């Protein structure tokens, strides 16, 4: 009978289940023909029970414990005297045993992928003595696999690349799926691959998972990326198998299969003639559908009349051809240029040469536009010379410029005065003739660099610049002089013919053959008896002594006039005076002192004594100044009472005063009566920024002339006092004045008079007048009644 594919699959599953159950039944313990086992003495008998491996299907989902197998000993007579126990992996937690029958059951769902087998130990004991009747034996429970895990792509999703235009069958990438099921049992872990998405461009090998191209000439420029879905199915791809999928992104990489092509056969650009050298004229680009190195190209000018005027280079970022100027353009000389430019790929793939030449040509025409240009000088730099003795108006040279445009406009000249600030030169506006405008001095400025401006008459905004270097020629107009300021000394004990100074000269002029100086003494000094001069013929001269010994007491300074002549034509001369001081020298001829005044001091008065006298005088002066300063700062106290009651006012000088009723500038109450009411008032400002200390104010009492005169005198004293503060002065008024309401308080006057005046009111003036009240009052406590 012929079976279909599905029926054959079911048949294989039933057969596998039958074999499994057969193996489990064979695992039951069978009786052995050997004798029973006894533990008495050292006698050992053969084992009386044996078993094989137990097999259990994983993922059992039933409600009852799963029967695994049965343990049985030939010692067991079935009377319940034998007890079976189980130990090892999973004993009691996963596997349980019926201690009477030896039946083993699994109480939990088993997963082969978590643990493939369990190793346990079995023991048969005598129930009464609890002693083993069989030796302990070890057995294995193996978990039998079922197809419960789908294939998985652990490395997915995948990305890959393949060159475009690849032939059919080019390998792209290999994908791999893993199945956690047992690969040694059945087909649960046998995986086959198929492509669900990505046809007809790609295919996959069923057994290896290698993805390959399925179409020829796939063009990246048409489509550069593909998304593939790959399936892996176990059970060799049969129905009922489990499957998993992954995605593969395939990118077509570029190859140089597209030649460059110019979009246009010709280009035209207009360029002004004033465009500077190295400026860009235009950008052109040949189109290339490739990317990266395959699109890199080079440009070159292969023909045309502008080969030496223009050049082309490539922009590495945009692959454009950049045309630049190599020489200045001149519309009057040439109005247009034609260039033949070629663009070619730098990296050519020989496989695609049949697609055509990988280069292209185009024509570029450049039109030069006329620009109103500034005048141009015939020379960039003019060099001229003139003598420093030239008179004002002397012609130095001529500059020339012309308008390069076709109009040839007339040109006018001028000097840029920023380069001739002193206005030494002038230029004729029409002819360009340069003349002197001032006397020149080579020693001040040997070379004048001036800028000449040339302007078009019709368009003064167009200005050309020319540069003129004027060199001033030297004449002998400076007399020689000492090279430096000499400090010459001669010792008192000098001998005749002794050299005391070597001199040289300088000259601001610059003769072509160098300087040559001649030295001599003037006519009036030629016959002196003290010094002589010797010309060394090398632009130096030596001063020597003529007599023996010099004395500072007689003459401490000598002046020697020296005559110097240069070698110019005509020659110039000058007289320079050499100052020679007479000095006291040590044994080696080194000057110690040249002070002539020391000899006019009295005999016996040394320098140390003179210094001591000066120090004493200075000390006395300092002491005098200190005493004067302290006396000026000292304040003489006026008359105080026994209570040291000091009357004081802070005087404000910037207040005109409000008449007799004004008590803010000067408080008059302190001068009149002590028995007054004092009110605390805030400080008054001398200036808006400065405030005085608070002072007590008094109730106003009418003033009189004596007080005003007294205050005015004190005010003037404060104004002229240099030690007083800038804004205020502390004044003490210990003057009683005339017309006091208390009249005279003199006790002497009271005794000499027959006055019967009652002085009891003094007790109302306060504690300060209590003693007077006691002395002159009429109260019961009065000492004199």
PDB file of C-alpha atoms in Angstrom, residues 8-26 55-60 66-68 144-147 185-186:
ATOM      1  CA  UNK A   8       4.382   8.483   6.231  1.00  0.00           C
ATOM      2  CA  UNK A   9       5.236  11.262   8.692  1.00  0.00           C
ATOM      3  CA  UNK A  10       2.491  10.141  11.090  1.00  0.00           C
ATOM      4  CA  UNK A  11       3.686   6.565  10.792  1.00  0.00           C
ATOM      5  CA  UNK A  12       7.174   7.576  11.804  1.00  0.00           C
ATOM      6  CA  UNK A  13       5.874   9.432  14.860  1.00  0.00           C
ATOM      7  CA  UNK A  14       3.812   6.425  16.009  1.00  0.00           C
ATOM      8  CA  UNK A  15       6.781   4.132  15.497  1.00  0.00           C
ATOM      9  CA  UNK A  16       9.025   6.417  17.567  1.00  0.00           C
ATOM     10  CA  UNK A  17       6.476   6.512  20.400  1.00  0.00           C
ATOM     11  CA  UNK A  18       6.186   2.725  20.346  1.00  0.00           C
ATOM     12  CA  UNK A  19       9.939   2.273  20.594  1.00  0.00           C
ATOM     13  CA  UNK A  20      10.065   4.684  23.486  1.00  0.00           C
ATOM     14  CA  UNK A  21       7.402   2.842  25.453  1.00  0.00           C
ATOM     15  CA  UNK A  22       9.116  -0.483  24.745  1.00  0.00           C
ATOM     16  CA  UNK A  23      12.360   0.861  26.179  1.00  0.00           C
ATOM     17  CA  UNK A  24      10.521   2.036  29.283  1.00  0.00           C
ATOM     18  CA  UNK A  25       8.997  -1.395  29.898  1.00  0.00           C
ATOM     19  CA  UNK A  26      12.345  -3.055  29.495  1.00  0.00           C
ATOM     20  CA  UNK A  55      13.115   7.521  29.125  1.00  0.00           C
ATOM     21  CA  UNK A  56      10.601  10.274  29.774  1.00  0.00           C
ATOM     22  CA  UNK A  57       9.064  12.601  27.225  1.00  0.00           C
ATOM     23  CA  UNK A  58       9.561  16.291  27.963  1.00  0.00           C
ATOM     24  CA  UNK A  59       6.807  18.849  28.248  1.00  0.00           C
ATOM     25  CA  UNK A  60       4.191  16.478  29.688  1.00  0.00           C
ATOM     26  CA  UNK A  66       3.821  10.983  34.734  1.00  0.00           C
ATOM     27  CA  UNK A  67       4.742   7.307  35.095  1.00  0.00           C
ATOM     28  CA  UNK A  68       8.469   6.843  34.559  1.00  0.00           C
ATOM     29  CA  UNK A 144      13.383  12.467  25.539  1.00  0.00           C
ATOM     30  CA  UNK A 145      13.167  15.440  23.175  1.00  0.00           C
ATOM     31  CA  UNK A 146      10.113  16.685  21.350  1.00  0.00           C
ATOM     32  CA  UNK A 147      10.040  19.486  18.782  1.00  0.00           C
ATOM     33  CA  UNK A 185      17.150  12.495  17.950  1.00  0.00           C
ATOM     34  CA  UNK A 186      14.693  12.827  15.119  1.00  0.00           C
TER      35      UNK A 186
END
